[in-house]
mmCIF file of C-alpha atoms in Angstrom:
data_model
loop_
_atom_site.group_PDB
_atom_site.id
_atom_site.type_symbol
_atom_site.label_atom_id
_atom_site.label_comp_id
_atom_site.label_asym_id
_atom_site.label_seq_id
_atom_site.Cartn_x
_atom_site.Cartn_y
_atom_site.Cartn_z
ATOM 1 C CA UNK A 1 -22.549 -1.462 8.363
ATOM 2 C CA UNK A 2 -24.946 -4.063 9.749
ATOM 3 C CA UNK A 3 -25.059 -6.158 6.576
ATOM 4 C CA UNK A 4 -21.986 -4.820 4.709
ATOM 5 C CA UNK A 5 -24.083 -3.298 1.931
ATOM 6 C CA UNK A 6 -21.865 -1.116 -0.312
ATOM 7 C CA UNK A 7 -22.706 2.586 -0.005
ATOM 8 C CA UNK A 8 -19.828 4.198 -1.927
ATOM 9 C CA UNK A 9 -17.401 3.466 -4.734
ATOM 10 C CA UNK A 10 -14.347 4.277 -2.656
ATOM 11 C CA UNK A 11 -13.115 5.858 0.566
ATOM 12 C CA UNK A 12 -10.343 8.454 0.663
ATOM 13 C CA UNK A 13 -8.196 8.670 3.796
ATOM 14 C CA UNK A 14 -4.826 9.782 5.147
ATOM 15 C CA UNK A 15 -3.025 12.260 7.398
ATOM 16 C CA UNK A 16 -1.706 15.749 6.727
ATOM 17 C CA UNK A 17 1.435 15.613 4.606
ATOM 18 C CA UNK A 18 1.425 11.815 4.633
ATOM 19 C CA UNK A 19 0.214 9.153 2.236
ATOM 20 C CA UNK A 20 -3.051 9.941 0.496
ATOM 21 C CA UNK A 21 -4.852 6.621 0.357
ATOM 22 C CA UNK A 22 -7.924 5.127 -1.233
ATOM 23 C CA UNK A 23 -9.692 1.800 -0.870
ATOM 24 C CA UNK A 24 -12.442 0.191 -2.878
ATOM 25 C CA UNK A 25 -12.962 -2.452 -0.194
ATOM 26 C CA UNK A 26 -10.700 -4.987 -1.885
ATOM 27 C CA UNK A 27 -7.498 -3.041 -2.492
ATOM 28 C CA UNK A 28 -5.737 -0.258 -0.587
ATOM 29 C CA UNK A 29 -3.598 2.196 -2.550
ATOM 30 C CA UNK A 30 -1.293 4.428 -0.488
ATOM 31 C CA UNK A 31 0.083 7.202 -2.659
ATOM 32 C CA UNK A 32 3.336 8.749 -1.453
ATOM 33 C CA UNK A 33 4.726 12.102 -2.520
ATOM 34 C CA UNK A 34 6.476 12.140 -5.876
ATOM 35 C CA UNK A 35 9.600 13.912 -4.599
ATOM 36 C CA UNK A 36 11.740 13.401 -1.472
ATOM 37 C CA UNK A 37 10.970 16.919 -0.230
ATOM 38 C CA UNK A 38 7.236 16.199 0.229
ATOM 39 C CA UNK A 39 6.398 19.565 -1.291
ATOM 40 C CA UNK A 40 4.452 21.713 -1.967
ATOM 41 C CA UNK A 41 2.589 21.454 1.330
ATOM 42 C CA UNK A 42 0.447 24.121 3.005
ATOM 43 C CA UNK A 43 -2.266 24.298 5.604
ATOM 44 C CA UNK A 44 -5.467 26.101 4.636
ATOM 45 C CA UNK A 45 -7.368 27.323 7.674
ATOM 46 C CA UNK A 46 -9.378 30.033 9.405
ATOM 47 C CA UNK A 47 -8.359 28.692 12.812
ATOM 48 C CA UNK A 48 -4.539 28.757 13.052
ATOM 49 C CA UNK A 49 -4.187 26.325 15.927
ATOM 50 C CA UNK A 50 -2.554 22.943 16.362
ATOM 51 C CA UNK A 51 -3.947 20.225 18.573
ATOM 52 C CA UNK A 52 -1.837 21.405 21.494
ATOM 53 C CA UNK A 53 -1.544 25.144 20.914
ATOM 54 C CA UNK A 54 -1.742 28.103 18.564
ATOM 55 C CA UNK A 55 0.464 28.684 15.552
ATOM 56 C CA UNK A 56 3.597 30.584 16.504
ATOM 57 C CA UNK A 57 4.441 33.978 14.963
ATOM 58 C CA UNK A 58 7.272 32.245 13.092
ATOM 59 C CA UNK A 59 4.787 29.835 11.486
ATOM 60 C CA UNK A 60 2.475 32.683 10.478
ATOM 61 C CA UNK A 61 5.176 34.865 8.913
ATOM 62 C CA UNK A 62 4.652 33.128 5.593
ATOM 63 C CA UNK A 63 0.841 33.197 5.747
ATOM 64 C CA UNK A 64 -1.212 34.658 2.932
ATOM 65 C CA UNK A 65 -4.932 35.114 2.331
ATOM 66 C CA UNK A 66 -6.081 33.023 -0.624
ATOM 67 C CA UNK A 67 -9.392 32.625 -2.484
ATOM 68 C CA UNK A 68 -11.989 30.239 -1.036
ATOM 69 C CA UNK A 69 -12.461 26.608 -1.925
ATOM 70 C CA UNK A 70 -15.877 25.593 -3.292
ATOM 71 C CA UNK A 71 -16.848 24.228 0.138
ATOM 72 C CA UNK A 72 -15.862 27.268 2.275
ATOM 73 C CA UNK A 73 -18.993 29.338 1.476
ATOM 74 C CA UNK A 74 -17.092 32.094 -0.343
ATOM 75 C CA UNK A 75 -14.817 32.660 2.667
ATOM 76 C CA UNK A 76 -11.103 33.149 1.860
ATOM 77 C CA UNK A 77 -8.530 31.164 3.796
ATOM 78 C CA UNK A 78 -5.158 31.573 5.432
ATOM 79 C CA UNK A 79 -2.559 29.587 3.522
ATOM 80 C CA UNK A 80 0.362 28.710 5.780
ATOM 81 C CA UNK A 81 3.500 26.639 5.018
ATOM 82 C CA UNK A 82 2.825 23.148 6.344
ATOM 83 C CA UNK A 83 5.048 20.734 8.244
ATOM 84 C CA UNK A 84 4.333 17.000 8.226
ATOM 85 C CA UNK A 85 5.276 14.735 11.124
ATOM 86 C CA UNK A 86 6.744 12.137 8.764
ATOM 87 C CA UNK A 87 7.723 11.827 5.115
ATOM 88 C CA UNK A 88 5.777 9.261 3.064
ATOM 89 C CA UNK A 89 8.550 9.222 0.464
ATOM 90 C CA UNK A 90 10.573 7.102 2.899
ATOM 91 C CA UNK A 91 8.003 4.311 2.561
ATOM 92 C CA UNK A 92 7.137 4.729 -1.109
ATOM 93 C CA UNK A 93 3.807 4.227 -2.816
ATOM 94 C CA UNK A 94 2.152 1.000 -1.668
ATOM 95 C CA UNK A 95 -0.613 -1.223 -3.018
ATOM 96 C CA UNK A 96 -2.219 -4.039 -1.027
ATOM 97 C CA UNK A 97 -4.842 -6.742 -1.578
ATOM 98 C CA UNK A 98 -6.970 -6.910 1.569
ATOM 99 C CA UNK A 99 -8.376 -10.331 0.652
ATOM 100 C CA UNK A 100 -5.063 -12.146 0.352
ATOM 101 C CA UNK A 101 -3.011 -9.855 2.615
ATOM 102 C CA UNK A 102 -5.282 -8.344 5.296
ATOM 103 C CA UNK A 103 -2.262 -7.380 7.401
ATOM 104 C CA UNK A 104 -0.890 -5.315 4.499
ATOM 105 C CA UNK A 105 2.552 -6.897 4.754
ATOM 106 C CA UNK A 106 3.237 -7.699 1.095
ATOM 107 C CA UNK A 107 2.976 -4.729 -1.308
ATOM 108 C CA UNK A 108 1.907 -5.526 -4.853
ATOM 109 C CA UNK A 109 3.612 -4.418 -8.052
ATOM 110 C CA UNK A 110 0.834 -4.499 -10.632
ATOM 111 C CA UNK A 111 0.836 -1.621 -13.109
ATOM 112 C CA UNK A 112 -2.683 -2.241 -14.412
ATOM 113 C CA UNK A 113 -4.110 -2.411 -10.899
ATOM 114 C CA UNK A 114 -2.145 0.632 -9.764
ATOM 115 C CA UNK A 115 -3.428 2.583 -12.762
ATOM 116 C CA UNK A 116 -7.010 1.715 -11.799
ATOM 117 C CA UNK A 117 -6.481 2.654 -8.155
ATOM 118 C CA UNK A 118 -4.561 5.849 -8.996
ATOM 119 C CA UNK A 119 -7.442 6.833 -11.269
ATOM 120 C CA UNK A 120 -9.880 6.131 -8.451
ATOM 121 C CA UNK A 121 -7.765 8.188 -6.047
ATOM 122 C CA UNK A 122 -7.553 11.106 -8.463
ATOM 123 C CA UNK A 123 -11.294 11.023 -9.015
ATOM 124 C CA UNK A 124 -11.853 11.198 -5.255
ATOM 125 C CA UNK A 125 -9.432 14.130 -4.926
ATOM 126 C CA UNK A 126 -11.283 16.045 -7.612
ATOM 127 C CA UNK A 127 -14.640 15.314 -5.997
ATOM 128 C CA UNK A 128 -13.285 16.602 -2.668
ATOM 129 C CA UNK A 129 -11.970 19.812 -4.298
ATOM 130 C CA UNK A 130 -8.437 19.086 -3.104
ATOM 131 C CA UNK A 131 -5.930 21.961 -3.416
ATOM 132 C CA UNK A 132 -4.092 21.997 -6.724
ATOM 133 C CA UNK A 133 -0.766 21.692 -4.908
ATOM 134 C CA UNK A 134 -1.751 18.222 -3.706
ATOM 135 C CA UNK A 135 -1.709 16.938 -7.279
ATOM 136 C CA UNK A 136 1.795 18.343 -7.679
ATOM 137 C CA UNK A 137 2.958 16.823 -4.374
ATOM 138 C CA UNK A 138 1.549 13.433 -5.327
ATOM 139 C CA UNK A 139 2.547 13.541 -8.989
ATOM 140 C CA UNK A 140 -1.027 13.207 -10.259
ATOM 141 C CA UNK A 141 -2.852 15.229 -12.940
ATOM 142 C CA UNK A 142 -5.404 17.817 -11.743
ATOM 143 C CA UNK A 143 -7.243 17.361 -15.033
ATOM 144 C CA UNK A 144 -7.308 14.706 -17.713
ATOM 145 C CA UNK A 145 -6.624 10.990 -17.426
ATOM 146 C CA UNK A 146 -4.137 9.250 -15.179
ATOM 147 C CA UNK A 147 -1.626 7.372 -17.346
ATOM 148 C CA UNK A 148 1.192 4.894 -16.863
ATOM 149 C CA UNK A 149 3.555 7.878 -16.602
ATOM 150 C CA UNK A 150 1.939 8.731 -13.254
ATOM 151 C CA UNK A 151 2.577 5.359 -11.598
ATOM 152 C CA UNK A 152 4.970 5.302 -8.640
ATOM 153 C CA UNK A 153 4.839 1.942 -6.844
ATOM 154 C CA UNK A 154 7.485 0.271 -9.002
ATOM 155 C CA UNK A 155 9.782 3.312 -9.093
ATOM 156 C CA UNK A 156 9.547 3.730 -5.311
ATOM 157 C CA UNK A 157 10.039 0.071 -4.415
ATOM 158 C CA UNK A 158 13.586 0.767 -3.099
ATOM 159 C CA UNK A 159 12.089 3.045 -0.440
ATOM 160 C CA UNK A 160 9.507 0.424 0.480
ATOM 161 C CA UNK A 161 12.260 -2.176 0.888
ATOM 162 C CA UNK A 162 14.499 0.184 2.867
ATOM 163 C CA UNK A 163 11.648 1.006 5.255
ATOM 164 C CA UNK A 164 11.700 -2.609 6.431
ATOM 165 C CA UNK A 165 15.258 -2.320 7.709
ATOM 166 C CA UNK A 166 15.843 -2.131 11.491
ATOM 167 C CA UNK A 167 15.798 1.268 13.177
ATOM 168 C CA UNK A 168 19.147 2.878 14.079
ATOM 169 C CA UNK A 169 20.707 1.381 17.213
ATOM 170 C CA UNK A 170 21.846 3.770 19.957
ATOM 171 C CA UNK A 171 25.141 1.906 20.321
ATOM 172 C CA UNK A 172 26.031 2.771 16.711
ATOM 173 C CA UNK A 173 26.385 6.467 17.559
ATOM 174 C CA UNK A 174 29.039 8.286 19.616
ATOM 175 C CA UNK A 175 28.094 9.549 23.053
ATOM 176 C CA UNK A 176 29.017 12.812 24.739
ATOM 177 C CA UNK A 177 27.508 16.011 26.124
ATOM 178 C CA UNK A 178 26.586 16.973 22.550
ATOM 179 C CA UNK A 179 25.285 13.899 20.755
ATOM 180 C CA UNK A 180 22.185 12.244 19.357
ATOM 181 C CA UNK A 181 21.646 10.765 22.830
ATOM 182 C CA UNK A 182 20.829 14.071 24.570
ATOM 183 C CA UNK A 183 17.532 16.011 24.448
ATOM 184 C CA UNK A 184 16.912 18.428 21.613
ATOM 185 C CA UNK A 185 16.503 21.197 24.182
ATOM 186 C CA UNK A 186 20.143 20.791 25.276
ATOM 187 C CA UNK A 187 21.455 20.832 21.718
ATOM 188 C CA UNK A 188 19.529 23.980 20.822
ATOM 189 C CA UNK A 189 20.947 25.707 23.901
ATOM 190 C CA UNK A 190 24.476 25.262 22.502
ATOM 191 C CA UNK A 191 25.089 27.694 19.591
ATOM 192 C CA UNK A 192 27.428 25.416 17.619
ATOM 193 C CA UNK A 193 25.220 22.365 18.068
ATOM 194 C CA UNK A 194 22.145 24.391 17.120
ATOM 195 C CA UNK A 195 23.914 25.478 13.930
ATOM 196 C CA UNK A 196 24.611 21.829 13.057
ATOM 197 C CA UNK A 197 20.952 20.943 13.510
ATOM 198 C CA UNK A 198 19.821 23.879 11.410
ATOM 199 C CA UNK A 199 22.184 22.830 8.616
ATOM 200 C CA UNK A 200 20.584 19.386 8.497
ATOM 201 C CA UNK A 201 16.886 19.932 9.193
ATOM 202 C CA UNK A 202 15.957 23.588 9.454
ATOM 203 C CA UNK A 203 12.397 22.896 8.290
ATOM 204 C CA UNK A 204 11.842 20.549 11.219
ATOM 205 C CA UNK A 205 13.158 23.112 13.694
ATOM 206 C CA UNK A 206 10.885 25.817 12.278
ATOM 207 C CA UNK A 207 7.767 23.653 12.461
ATOM 208 C CA UNK A 208 5.528 22.603 15.338
ATOM 209 C CA UNK A 209 7.356 19.313 15.878
ATOM 210 C CA UNK A 210 10.365 21.016 17.469
ATOM 211 C CA UNK A 211 8.323 22.396 20.359
ATOM 212 C CA UNK A 212 6.734 19.015 20.977
ATOM 213 C CA UNK A 213 10.054 17.200 20.838
ATOM 214 C CA UNK A 214 12.274 19.391 23.029
ATOM 215 C CA UNK A 215 12.630 16.669 25.662
ATOM 216 C CA UNK A 216 13.350 13.909 23.118
ATOM 217 C CA UNK A 217 16.757 12.850 21.844
ATOM 218 C CA UNK A 218 17.532 12.930 18.136
ATOM 219 C CA UNK A 219 17.356 9.139 18.119
ATOM 220 C CA UNK A 220 13.850 9.305 19.545
ATOM 221 C CA UNK A 221 12.841 12.022 17.095
ATOM 222 C CA UNK A 222 14.118 9.885 14.206
ATOM 223 C CA UNK A 223 11.852 7.062 15.367
ATOM 224 C CA UNK A 224 8.892 9.430 15.756
ATOM 225 C CA UNK A 225 9.226 11.611 12.661
ATOM 226 C CA UNK A 226 9.964 8.814 10.230
ATOM 227 C CA UNK A 227 11.597 10.004 7.054
ATOM 228 C CA UNK A 228 12.420 13.482 8.334
ATOM 229 C CA UNK A 229 15.625 12.346 10.020
ATOM 230 C CA UNK A 230 16.923 9.316 8.055
ATOM 231 C CA UNK A 231 19.804 7.198 9.327
ATOM 232 C CA UNK A 232 22.459 8.677 7.034
ATOM 233 C CA UNK A 233 21.571 12.195 8.147
ATOM 234 C CA UNK A 234 21.570 11.098 11.778
ATOM 235 C CA UNK A 235 25.113 9.747 11.352
ATOM 236 C CA UNK A 236 26.219 12.996 9.691
ATOM 237 C CA UNK A 237 24.829 15.018 12.592
ATOM 238 C CA UNK A 238 26.448 12.672 15.122
ATOM 239 C CA UNK A 239 29.842 13.089 13.445
ATOM 240 C CA UNK A 240 29.651 16.873 13.499
ATOM 241 C CA UNK A 241 28.453 16.961 17.100
ATOM 242 C CA UNK A 242 31.336 14.669 18.087
ATOM 243 C CA UNK A 243 33.790 17.103 16.490
ATOM 244 C CA UNK A 244 32.377 19.914 18.646
ATOM 245 C CA UNK A 245 32.880 17.750 21.732
ATOM 246 C CA UNK A 246 36.518 17.199 20.728
ATOM 247 C CA UNK A 247 37.189 20.927 20.277
ATOM 248 C CA UNK A 248 35.548 21.743 23.615
ATOM 249 C CA UNK A 249 37.787 19.360 25.594
#
């Protein structure tokens, strides 16, 4: 670090269930999931705990014991359905030039460059013995060459553009005792409201985020868990909650 001498071809980085990214020092390639469901996605662990607490029994109901990875010293692992805190599909696959755009504000559309960086990313995943399901989630080949058929930046540009739009405004949504303006805890305590939420994002309610977000409103959750509660879904929930308010009057 003292004299900036190169020590590796590339660096792989990212967060669980988010973009899987690679940089060669000049370019940054942020690979989003290939489908809007951000699946398949599992946690592999021998320590079923989150940062703020243990896995709940509900989270562990779908657990299974699976064969070890090459780096787990022949120890099998618990494979548990995973829940990401955001959905990278909402932002799309992004490619940046750190020399001309150090703030990463202007994504590139360059098929030849993306092919090189996607190849670099795939090579790093293979070196790290990434789970096979990650290749499926990202739309990359677990074996063989990366080809132009695997590129995503151009196809996902609409998501990248949409992500730049302003966040939903509170004044655009109806108010009331059951609305997107009240804490999640209050909505879950009302059977009809809870049913509405489960219709629209059951996976979020069954994951660890729900327990962390009980005191947040749906508007706040939408801002926190980007992509999991998009604006159109938020409006649909608001409309149904408003109809419950009307019936209860």
